Coordinates of C-alpha atoms in Angstrom, one line a residue:
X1 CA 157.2 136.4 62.0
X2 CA 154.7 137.2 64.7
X3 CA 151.4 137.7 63.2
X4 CA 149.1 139.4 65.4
X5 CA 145.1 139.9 64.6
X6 CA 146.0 143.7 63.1
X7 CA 148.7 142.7 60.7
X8 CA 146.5 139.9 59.3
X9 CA 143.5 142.3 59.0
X10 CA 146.0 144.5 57.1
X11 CA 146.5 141.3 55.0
X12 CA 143.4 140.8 53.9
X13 CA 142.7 143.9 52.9
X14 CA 146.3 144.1 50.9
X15 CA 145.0 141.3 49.2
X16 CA 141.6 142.1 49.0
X17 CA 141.9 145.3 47.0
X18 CA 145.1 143.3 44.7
X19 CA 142.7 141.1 43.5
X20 CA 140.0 143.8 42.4
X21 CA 142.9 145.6 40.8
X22 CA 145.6 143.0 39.4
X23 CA 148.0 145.8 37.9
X24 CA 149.1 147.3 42.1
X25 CA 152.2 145.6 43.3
X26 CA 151.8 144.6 46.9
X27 CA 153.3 148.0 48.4
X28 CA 150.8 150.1 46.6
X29 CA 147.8 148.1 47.4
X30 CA 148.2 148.0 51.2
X31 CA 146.5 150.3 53.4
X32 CA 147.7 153.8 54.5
X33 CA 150.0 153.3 57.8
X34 CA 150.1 156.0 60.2
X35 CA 153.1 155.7 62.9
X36 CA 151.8 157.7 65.7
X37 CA 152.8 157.4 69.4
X38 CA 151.5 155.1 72.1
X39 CA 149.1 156.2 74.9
X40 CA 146.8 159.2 75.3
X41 CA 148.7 160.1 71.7
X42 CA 147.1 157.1 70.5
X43 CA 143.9 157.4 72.1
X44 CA 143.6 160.9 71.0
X45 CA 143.9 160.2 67.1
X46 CA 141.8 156.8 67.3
X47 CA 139.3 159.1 68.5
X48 CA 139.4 162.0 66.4
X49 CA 142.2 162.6 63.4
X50 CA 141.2 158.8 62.3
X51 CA 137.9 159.3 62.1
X52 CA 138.4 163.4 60.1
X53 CA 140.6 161.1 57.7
X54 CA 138.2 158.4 56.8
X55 CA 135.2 161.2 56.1
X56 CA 137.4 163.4 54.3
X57 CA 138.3 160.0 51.8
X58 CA 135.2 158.4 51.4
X59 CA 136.2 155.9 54.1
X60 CA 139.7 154.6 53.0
X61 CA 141.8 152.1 54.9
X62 CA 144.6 153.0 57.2
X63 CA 146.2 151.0 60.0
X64 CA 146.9 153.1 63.3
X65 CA 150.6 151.7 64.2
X66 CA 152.0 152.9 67.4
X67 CA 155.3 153.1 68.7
X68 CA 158.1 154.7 69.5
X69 CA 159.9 157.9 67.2
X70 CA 163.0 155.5 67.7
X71 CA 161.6 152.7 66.0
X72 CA 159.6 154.7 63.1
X73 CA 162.8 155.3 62.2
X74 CA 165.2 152.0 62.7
X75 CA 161.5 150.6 60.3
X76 CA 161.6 152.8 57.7
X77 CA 166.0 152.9 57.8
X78 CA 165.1 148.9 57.2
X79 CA 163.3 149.3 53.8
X80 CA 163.8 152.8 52.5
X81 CA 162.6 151.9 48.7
X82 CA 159.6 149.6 50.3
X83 CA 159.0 151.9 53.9
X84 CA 156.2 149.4 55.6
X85 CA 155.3 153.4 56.9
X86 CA 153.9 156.1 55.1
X87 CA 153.2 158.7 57.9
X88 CA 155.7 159.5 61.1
X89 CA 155.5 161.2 64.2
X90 CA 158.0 162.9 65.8
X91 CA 159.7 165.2 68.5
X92 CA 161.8 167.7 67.2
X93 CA 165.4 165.6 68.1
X94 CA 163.7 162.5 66.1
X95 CA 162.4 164.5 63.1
X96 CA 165.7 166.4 62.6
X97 CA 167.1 162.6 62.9
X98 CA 164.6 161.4 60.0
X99 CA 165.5 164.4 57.6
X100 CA 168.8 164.2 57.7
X101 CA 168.9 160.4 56.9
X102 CA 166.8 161.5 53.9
X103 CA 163.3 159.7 55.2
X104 CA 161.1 162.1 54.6
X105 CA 159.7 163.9 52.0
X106 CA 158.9 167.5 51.5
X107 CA 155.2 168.6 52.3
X108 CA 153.7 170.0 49.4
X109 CA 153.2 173.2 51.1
X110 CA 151.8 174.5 48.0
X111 CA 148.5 172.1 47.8
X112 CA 147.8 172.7 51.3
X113 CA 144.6 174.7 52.7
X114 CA 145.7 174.7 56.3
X115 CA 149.9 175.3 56.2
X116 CA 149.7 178.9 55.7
X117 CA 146.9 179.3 58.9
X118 CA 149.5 177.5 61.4
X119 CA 151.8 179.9 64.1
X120 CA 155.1 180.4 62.7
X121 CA 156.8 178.2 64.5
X122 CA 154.5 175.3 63.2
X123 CA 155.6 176.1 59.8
X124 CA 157.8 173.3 58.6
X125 CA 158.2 172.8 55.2
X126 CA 159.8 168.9 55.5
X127 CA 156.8 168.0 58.4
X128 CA 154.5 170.5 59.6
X129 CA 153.3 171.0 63.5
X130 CA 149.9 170.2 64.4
X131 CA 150.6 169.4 67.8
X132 CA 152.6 170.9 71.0
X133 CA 153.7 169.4 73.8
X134 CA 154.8 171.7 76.7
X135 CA 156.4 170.8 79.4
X136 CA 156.2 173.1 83.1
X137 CA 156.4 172.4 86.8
X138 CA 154.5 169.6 88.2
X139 CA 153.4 169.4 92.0
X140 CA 151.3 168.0 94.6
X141 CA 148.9 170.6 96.4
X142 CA 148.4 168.5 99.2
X143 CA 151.9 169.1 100.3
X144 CA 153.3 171.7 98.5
X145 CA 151.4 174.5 100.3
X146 CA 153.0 177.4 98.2
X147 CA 152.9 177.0 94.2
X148 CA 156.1 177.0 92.5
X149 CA 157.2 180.1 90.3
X150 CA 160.8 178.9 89.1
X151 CA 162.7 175.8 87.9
X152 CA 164.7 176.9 90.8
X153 CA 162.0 176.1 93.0
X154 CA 163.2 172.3 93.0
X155 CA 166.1 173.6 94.7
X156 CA 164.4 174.7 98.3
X157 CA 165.4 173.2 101.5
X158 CA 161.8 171.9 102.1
X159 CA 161.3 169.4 99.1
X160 CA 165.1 166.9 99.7
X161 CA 164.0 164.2 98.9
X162 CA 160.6 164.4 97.4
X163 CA 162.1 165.7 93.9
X164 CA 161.9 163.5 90.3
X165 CA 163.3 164.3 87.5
X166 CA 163.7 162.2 84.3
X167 CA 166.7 160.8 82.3
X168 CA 168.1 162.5 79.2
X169 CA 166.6 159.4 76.9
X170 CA 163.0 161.5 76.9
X171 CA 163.0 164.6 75.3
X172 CA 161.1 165.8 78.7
X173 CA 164.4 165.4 80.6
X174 CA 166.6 166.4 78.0
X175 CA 164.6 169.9 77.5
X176 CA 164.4 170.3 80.8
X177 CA 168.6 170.0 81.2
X178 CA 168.8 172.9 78.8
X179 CA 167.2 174.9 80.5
X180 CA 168.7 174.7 83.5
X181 CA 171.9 175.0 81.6
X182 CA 170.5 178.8 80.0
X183 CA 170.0 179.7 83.4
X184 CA 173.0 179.1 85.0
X185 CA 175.1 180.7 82.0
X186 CA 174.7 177.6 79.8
X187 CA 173.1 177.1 76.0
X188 CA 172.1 174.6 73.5
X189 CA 175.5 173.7 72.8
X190 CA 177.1 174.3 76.7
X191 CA 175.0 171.9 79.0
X192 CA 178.0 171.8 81.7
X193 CA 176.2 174.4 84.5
X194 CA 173.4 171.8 83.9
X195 CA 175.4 169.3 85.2
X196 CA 177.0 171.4 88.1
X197 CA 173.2 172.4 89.1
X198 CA 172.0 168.7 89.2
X199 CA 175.4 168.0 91.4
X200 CA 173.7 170.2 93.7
X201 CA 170.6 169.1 93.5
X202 CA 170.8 165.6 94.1
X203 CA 170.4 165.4 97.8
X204 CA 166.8 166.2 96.8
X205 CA 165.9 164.0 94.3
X206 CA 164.2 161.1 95.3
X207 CA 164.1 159.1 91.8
X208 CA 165.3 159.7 88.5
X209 CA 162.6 158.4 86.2
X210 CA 163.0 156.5 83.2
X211 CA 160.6 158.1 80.8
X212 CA 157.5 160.7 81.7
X213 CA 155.4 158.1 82.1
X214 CA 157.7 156.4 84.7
X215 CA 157.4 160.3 86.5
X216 CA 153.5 160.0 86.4
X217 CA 154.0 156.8 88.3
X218 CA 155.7 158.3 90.5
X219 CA 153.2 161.2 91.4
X220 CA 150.4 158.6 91.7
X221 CA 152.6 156.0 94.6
X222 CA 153.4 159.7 96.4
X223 CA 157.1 159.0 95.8
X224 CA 157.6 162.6 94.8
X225 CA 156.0 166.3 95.2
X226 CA 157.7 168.1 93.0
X227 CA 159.2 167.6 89.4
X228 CA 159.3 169.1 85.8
X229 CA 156.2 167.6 83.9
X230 CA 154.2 167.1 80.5
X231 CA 150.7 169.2 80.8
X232 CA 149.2 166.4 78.8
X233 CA 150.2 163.8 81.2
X234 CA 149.0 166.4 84.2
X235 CA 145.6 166.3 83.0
X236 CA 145.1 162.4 82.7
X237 CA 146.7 162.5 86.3
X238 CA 144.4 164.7 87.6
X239 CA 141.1 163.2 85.7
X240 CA 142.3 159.8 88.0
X241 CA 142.0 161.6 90.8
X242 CA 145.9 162.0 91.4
X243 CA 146.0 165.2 93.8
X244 CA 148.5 167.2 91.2
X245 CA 148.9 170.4 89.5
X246 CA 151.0 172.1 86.8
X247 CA 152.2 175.8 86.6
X248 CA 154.4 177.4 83.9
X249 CA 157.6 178.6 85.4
X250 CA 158.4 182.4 85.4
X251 CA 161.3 181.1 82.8
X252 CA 158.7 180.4 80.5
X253 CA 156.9 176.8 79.5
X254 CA 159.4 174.3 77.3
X255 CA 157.3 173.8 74.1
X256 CA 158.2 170.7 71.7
X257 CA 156.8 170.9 68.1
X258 CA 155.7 167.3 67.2
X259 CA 155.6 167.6 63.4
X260 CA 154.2 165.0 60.7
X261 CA 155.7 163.7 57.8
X262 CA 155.2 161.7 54.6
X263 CA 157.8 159.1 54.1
X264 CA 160.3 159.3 51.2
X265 CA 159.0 156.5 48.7
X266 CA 156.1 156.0 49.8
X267 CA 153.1 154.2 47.8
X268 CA 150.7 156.3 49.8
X269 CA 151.7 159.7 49.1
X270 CA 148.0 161.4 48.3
X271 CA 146.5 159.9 51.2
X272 CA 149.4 160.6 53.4
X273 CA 149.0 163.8 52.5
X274 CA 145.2 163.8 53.2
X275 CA 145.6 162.8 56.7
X276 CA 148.1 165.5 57.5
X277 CA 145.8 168.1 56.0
X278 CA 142.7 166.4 58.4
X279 CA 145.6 166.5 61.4
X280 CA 146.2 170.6 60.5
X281 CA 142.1 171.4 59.9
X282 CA 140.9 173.5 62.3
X283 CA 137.7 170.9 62.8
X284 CA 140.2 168.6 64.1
X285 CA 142.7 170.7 66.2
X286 CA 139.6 172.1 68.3
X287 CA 138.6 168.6 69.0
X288 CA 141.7 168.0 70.2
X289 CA 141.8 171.0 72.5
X290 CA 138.8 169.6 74.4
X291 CA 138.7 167.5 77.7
X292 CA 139.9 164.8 77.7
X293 CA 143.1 165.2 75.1
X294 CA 143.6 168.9 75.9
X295 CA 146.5 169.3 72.8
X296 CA 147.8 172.3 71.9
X297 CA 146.4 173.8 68.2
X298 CA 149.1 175.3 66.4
X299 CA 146.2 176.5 63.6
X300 CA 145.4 180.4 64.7
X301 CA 141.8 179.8 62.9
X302 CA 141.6 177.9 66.3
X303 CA 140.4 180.0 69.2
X304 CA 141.9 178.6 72.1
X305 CA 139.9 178.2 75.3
X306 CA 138.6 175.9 78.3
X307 CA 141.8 174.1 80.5
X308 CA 144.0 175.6 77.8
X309 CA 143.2 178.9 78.2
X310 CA 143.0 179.0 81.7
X311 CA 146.4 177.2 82.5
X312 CA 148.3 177.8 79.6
X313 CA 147.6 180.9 77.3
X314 CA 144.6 182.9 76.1
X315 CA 145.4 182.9 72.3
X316 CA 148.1 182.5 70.4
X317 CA 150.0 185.3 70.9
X318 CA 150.3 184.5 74.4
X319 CA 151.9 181.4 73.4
X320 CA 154.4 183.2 71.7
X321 CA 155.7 184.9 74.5
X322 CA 154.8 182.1 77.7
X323 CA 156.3 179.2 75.3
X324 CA 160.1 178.7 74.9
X325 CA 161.1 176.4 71.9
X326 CA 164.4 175.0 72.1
X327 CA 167.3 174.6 69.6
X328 CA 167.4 171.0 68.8
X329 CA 169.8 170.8 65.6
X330 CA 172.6 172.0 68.4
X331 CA 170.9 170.0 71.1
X332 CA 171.4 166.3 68.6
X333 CA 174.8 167.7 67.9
X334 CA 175.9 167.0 71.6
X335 CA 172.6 164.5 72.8
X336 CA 174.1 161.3 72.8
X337 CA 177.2 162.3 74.8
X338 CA 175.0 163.8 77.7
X339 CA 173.2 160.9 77.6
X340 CA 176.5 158.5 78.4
X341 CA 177.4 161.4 80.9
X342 CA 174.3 161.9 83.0
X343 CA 173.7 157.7 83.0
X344 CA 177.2 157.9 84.7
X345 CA 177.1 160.9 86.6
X346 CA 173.7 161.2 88.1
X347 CA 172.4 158.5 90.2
X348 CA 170.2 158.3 93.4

């Protein structure tokens, strides 16, 4: 067992509050863990859900453990009547993934202060929404003279070549396939005019990314001009200096929900709980909306405004109509076979 300097702080304090209270079994006494992701994601909660949490509980102790939705799950799967998690993150393919294998529990919609505030769409009674993630056109303005309007854009003449895309693995690249599939005839559950459309684009791509991050990389080394891109990742781009910019297409902005959820057995259920209600507060979702995180609130107490507003949507109702939120219980029906298929069919 690899014990690094978190998990033996976590240690001691397992230990520390079983000896003040002899009667907790070692599950019960540890600390709350929060699974969130890795990167700005993590940055963004160190910074400000953590902090909500702790004054909102007089202080209690919770571990910050990031990784991967992938491996939230394959942890919890490990010891479902001892789960070494008692929050998760997740994109909606991942979350659907957790509730049907019976993960998660219900949120006690009922006890909550801030469910019946959130948009509709963030409204999930097994793992509410505080966050979006939207995903538009990415470009550099230093050599793409004309801003793109369209998906289709990626298509003209003048960018073969300086095109990236990512793989179907991300739920970037995989959102980004439907939609090419809707507009070439195609849906949720008939992805083939997606893969007729990347047949034709491929003289123009210039890399095919392994994850958004990869994408970003990409941008930065001026290996690409144009591509589909995560605003979030845009704006830490842009606050290096990376000459880049992001536009919705007229087809509308791909909108992922990233819900929340308290794991099924366990021993940290009320405080769980509490940090989901500090993650849905409007204190902490206008936080969140500010330079340099720049998250999506899904809480309509929240009026939305700064970089938001200006590149995204005035309010809420605007999101409604700009923001295009995909069918993911069809998309996981089919997911893993595009995945095999692209990896085989689409190389540069």
């Amino acid at each position: 067992m690899l014990l690094t300097r978190r998990t033996l702080m976590q240690t001691a304090l397992t230990l520390g509050a079983m000896h003040a209270f002899p009667g907790l079994t070692w599950a019960q006494a540890r600390p709350l863990v929060f699974a969130t992701f890795t990167g700005s994601w993590e940055e963004a909660h160190k910074a400000v859900l953590v902090p909500a949490f702790r004054k909102a509980t007089g202080n209690a102790d919770m571990v910050l453990d990031p990784m991967l939705s992938v491996d939230q799950i394959a942890k919890v799967n490990a010891a479902k009547t001892n789960p070494p998690i008692d929050v998760m993150l997740h994109d909606p393919g991942p979350a659907l993934q957790a509730i049907a294998q019976d993960l998660v529990e219900p949120y006690p919609v009922e006890k909550s202060a801030y469910y019946k505030d959130l948009i509709p769409e963030a409204q999930v009674p097994m793992g509410p929404s505080p966050f979006f993630q939207v995903v538009g056109i990415t470009y550099n303005p230093e050599t793409v003279k004309t801003p793109p309007t369209s998906w289709a854009d990626l298509w003209k003449p003048e960018f073969k070549g300086r095109v990236g895309i990512t793989n179907l693995n991300s739920t970037l690249g995989t959102g980004f396939m439907v939609e090419l599939a809707k507009m070439h005839g195609g849906s949720e559950s008939n992805i083939d005019p997606a893969f007729k459309a990347l047949e034709a684009l491929r003289p123009s791509l210039a890399a095919v990314a392994a994850n958004p991050g990869q994408l970003a990389t990409l941008f930065q080394q001026g290996q690409i001009d144009i591509s589909p891109g995560n605003f979030n990742a845009i704006q830490i781009l842009k606050a290096r200096g990376v000459p880049v910019e992001f536009v919705i297409p007229k087809e509308g902005a791909i909108a992922f929900k990233t819900t929340i959820h308290i794991v099924k057995n366990s021993p940290n259920k009320e405080l769980a709980f509490k940090l989901i209600e500090a993650a849905l507060s409007p204190e902490v979702q206008a936080q969140l909306m500010e330079e340099p995180f720049l998250i999506v609130p899904t809480n309509t107490k929240v009026a939305i405004k700064g970089e938001l507003a200006k590149t995204l949507a005035k309010d809420h109702a605007e999101i409604a109509k700009k923001f295009v939120f995909q069918d993911w219980a069809k998309i996981n029906e089919q997911r893993s076979a595009w995945i095999e298929r692209f990896n085989r069919e689409i190389r540069v």
